[in-house]
């Protein structure tokens, strides 16, 4: 658990340095982050995280509407 917290702290510190666009896709190995949202935030910045959350919200809404039909 300690290694995970160290990796998350490092990922969050990159957000301070590159807040909008992040480090870029594939800047670190995928297993480094161990968390999809932190990985997206660190590699794509706030813009990328918001785009991911918007995509998931639209997908959830479409699946929910399809399930009630």
XYZ file of N, CA and C in Angstrom:
207
model
N 0.822 -1.187 0.000
C 0.000 0.000 0.000
C 0.876 1.264 0.000
N 2.015 1.202 0.657
C 2.892 2.369 0.726
C 3.379 2.769 -0.669
N 3.760 1.780 -1.489
C 4.230 2.074 -2.843
C 3.149 2.727 -3.681
N 1.928 2.288 -3.484
C 0.809 2.869 -4.219
C 0.628 4.335 -3.838
N 0.707 4.633 -2.566
C 0.552 6.019 -2.116
C 1.683 6.908 -2.618
N 2.885 6.372 -2.676
C 4.023 7.129 -3.212
C 3.796 7.429 -4.698
N 3.320 6.438 -5.441
C 3.057 6.635 -6.872
C 1.943 7.654 -7.075
N 0.900 7.588 -6.259
C -0.199 8.545 -6.383
C 0.280 9.961 -6.051
N 1.118 10.082 -5.036
C 1.657 11.401 -4.678
C 2.487 11.962 -5.830
N 3.281 11.106 -6.454
C 4.084 11.536 -7.594
C 3.198 11.947 -8.764
N 2.148 11.170 -9.009
C 1.231 11.500 -10.104
C 0.546 12.832 -9.844
N 0.140 13.065 -8.626
C -0.522 14.335 -8.299
C 0.447 15.508 -8.367
N 1.723 15.261 -8.083
C 2.685 16.355 -8.187
C 2.899 16.776 -9.637
N 2.729 15.860 -10.580
C 2.846 16.243 -11.988
C 1.673 17.101 -12.429
N 0.531 16.952 -11.761
C -0.632 17.776 -12.094
C -0.351 19.235 -11.755
N 0.392 19.461 -10.694
C 0.748 20.831 -10.315
C 1.654 21.450 -11.381
N 2.557 20.643 -11.936
C 3.489 21.149 -12.942
C 2.849 21.301 -14.321
N 1.969 20.360 -14.684
C 1.318 20.360 -15.998
C -0.189 20.213 -15.814
N -0.884 21.242 -15.339
C -2.286 21.086 -14.955
C -3.271 20.877 -16.102
N -3.087 21.537 -17.215
C -4.100 21.470 -18.264
C -3.970 20.260 -19.177
N -2.770 19.995 -19.683
C -2.597 18.930 -20.664
C -1.813 17.730 -20.145
N -1.279 17.794 -18.953
C -0.578 16.653 -18.374
C 0.769 16.383 -19.033
N 1.338 15.223 -18.705
C 2.650 14.831 -19.220
C 2.605 14.300 -20.645
N 1.474 13.802 -21.052
C 1.346 13.169 -22.362
C 1.102 11.676 -22.194
N 0.387 11.100 -23.120
C 0.025 9.681 -23.035
C 1.265 8.800 -23.057
N 1.307 7.850 -22.159
C 2.410 6.910 -22.108
C 3.665 7.445 -21.456
N 3.557 8.535 -20.713
C 4.736 9.117 -20.078
C 5.339 8.172 -19.049
N 4.500 7.427 -18.405
C 4.947 6.403 -17.451
C 4.222 5.107 -17.773
N 4.777 4.011 -17.288
C 4.147 2.709 -17.524
C 2.783 2.674 -16.846
N 1.834 2.028 -17.486
C 0.457 1.971 -16.998
C 0.360 1.433 -15.572
N 1.183 0.445 -15.232
C 1.095 -0.148 -13.902
C 1.637 0.788 -12.825
N 2.304 1.854 -13.214
C 2.844 2.799 -12.250
C 1.723 3.464 -11.451
N 0.648 3.822 -12.114
C -0.416 4.582 -11.470
C -1.348 3.709 -10.652
N -1.757 2.572 -11.169
C -2.670 1.662 -10.490
C -4.032 2.305 -10.242
N -4.369 3.330 -11.014
C -5.641 4.009 -10.879
C -5.913 4.758 -12.184
N -7.005 4.419 -12.834
C -7.309 4.987 -14.148
C -7.493 6.498 -14.095
N -8.161 6.993 -13.071
C -8.440 8.423 -12.994
C -7.169 9.231 -12.738
N -6.305 8.727 -11.867
C -5.029 9.409 -11.634
C -4.152 9.357 -12.876
N -4.164 8.239 -13.571
C -3.372 8.130 -14.791
C -3.860 9.145 -15.829
N -5.157 9.240 -16.000
C -5.713 10.193 -16.957
C -5.396 11.619 -16.547
N -5.511 11.914 -15.258
C -5.217 13.250 -14.770
C -3.754 13.613 -14.987
N -2.837 12.683 -14.674
C -1.409 12.969 -14.809
C -0.980 13.050 -16.272
N -1.545 12.188 -17.129
C -1.095 12.142 -18.514
C -1.855 13.090 -19.434
N -3.121 13.378 -19.120
C -3.932 14.231 -19.994
C -4.355 15.527 -19.339
N -4.033 15.704 -18.076
C -4.373 16.928 -17.367
C -5.850 17.006 -17.023
N -6.226 18.168 -16.541
C -7.611 18.388 -16.131
C -8.549 18.267 -17.329
N -8.093 18.726 -18.477
C -8.926 18.650 -19.685
C -9.220 17.195 -20.040
N -8.212 16.356 -19.986
C -8.401 14.940 -20.290
C -9.287 14.247 -19.282
N -9.128 14.560 -18.007
C -9.965 13.942 -16.974
C -11.416 14.372 -17.148
N -11.647 15.635 -17.429
C -13.021 16.091 -17.658
C -13.632 15.426 -18.890
N -12.821 15.245 -19.931
C -13.316 14.561 -21.136
C -13.672 13.108 -20.817
N -12.845 12.433 -20.028
C -13.143 11.052 -19.639
C -14.426 10.982 -18.824
N -14.575 11.867 -17.851
C -15.779 11.861 -17.022
C -17.026 12.193 -17.832
N -16.901 13.113 -18.787
C -18.032 13.432 -19.663
C -18.402 12.230 -20.515
N -17.393 11.557 -21.071
C -17.642 10.357 -21.870
C -18.353 9.289 -21.035
N -17.893 9.065 -19.820
C -18.517 8.055 -18.959
C -19.943 8.436 -18.591
N -20.185 9.728 -18.356
C -21.536 10.185 -18.036
C -22.483 9.985 -19.213
N -22.026 10.317 -20.415
C -22.855 10.128 -21.616
C -23.116 8.642 -21.849
N -22.102 7.819 -21.676
C -22.263 6.379 -21.832
C -23.237 5.819 -20.806
N -23.103 6.223 -19.558
C -24.002 5.761 -18.504
C -25.441 6.162 -18.798
N -25.622 7.409 -19.240
C -26.973 7.883 -19.552
C -27.585 7.106 -20.718
N -26.789 6.870 -21.747
C -27.295 6.127 -22.897
C -27.638 4.687 -22.517
N -26.805 4.059 -21.728
C -27.094 2.681 -21.295
C -28.306 2.622 -20.386
N -28.449 3.619 -19.533
C -29.622 3.655 -18.643
C -30.899 3.862 -19.436
N -30.882 4.739 -20.430
C -32.061 4.970 -21.267
C -32.387 3.734 -22.082
N -31.353 3.069 -22.584
C -31.572 1.864 -23.387
C -32.161 0.751 -22.515
N -31.760 0.686 -21.273
C -32.245 -0.362 -20.376
C -33.694 -0.165 -19.966
N -34.189 1.067 -19.991
C -35.579 1.328 -19.589
C -36.557 1.232 -20.749
N -36.049 1.108 -21.966
C -36.937 1.011 -23.139
C -37.577 -0.354 -23.239
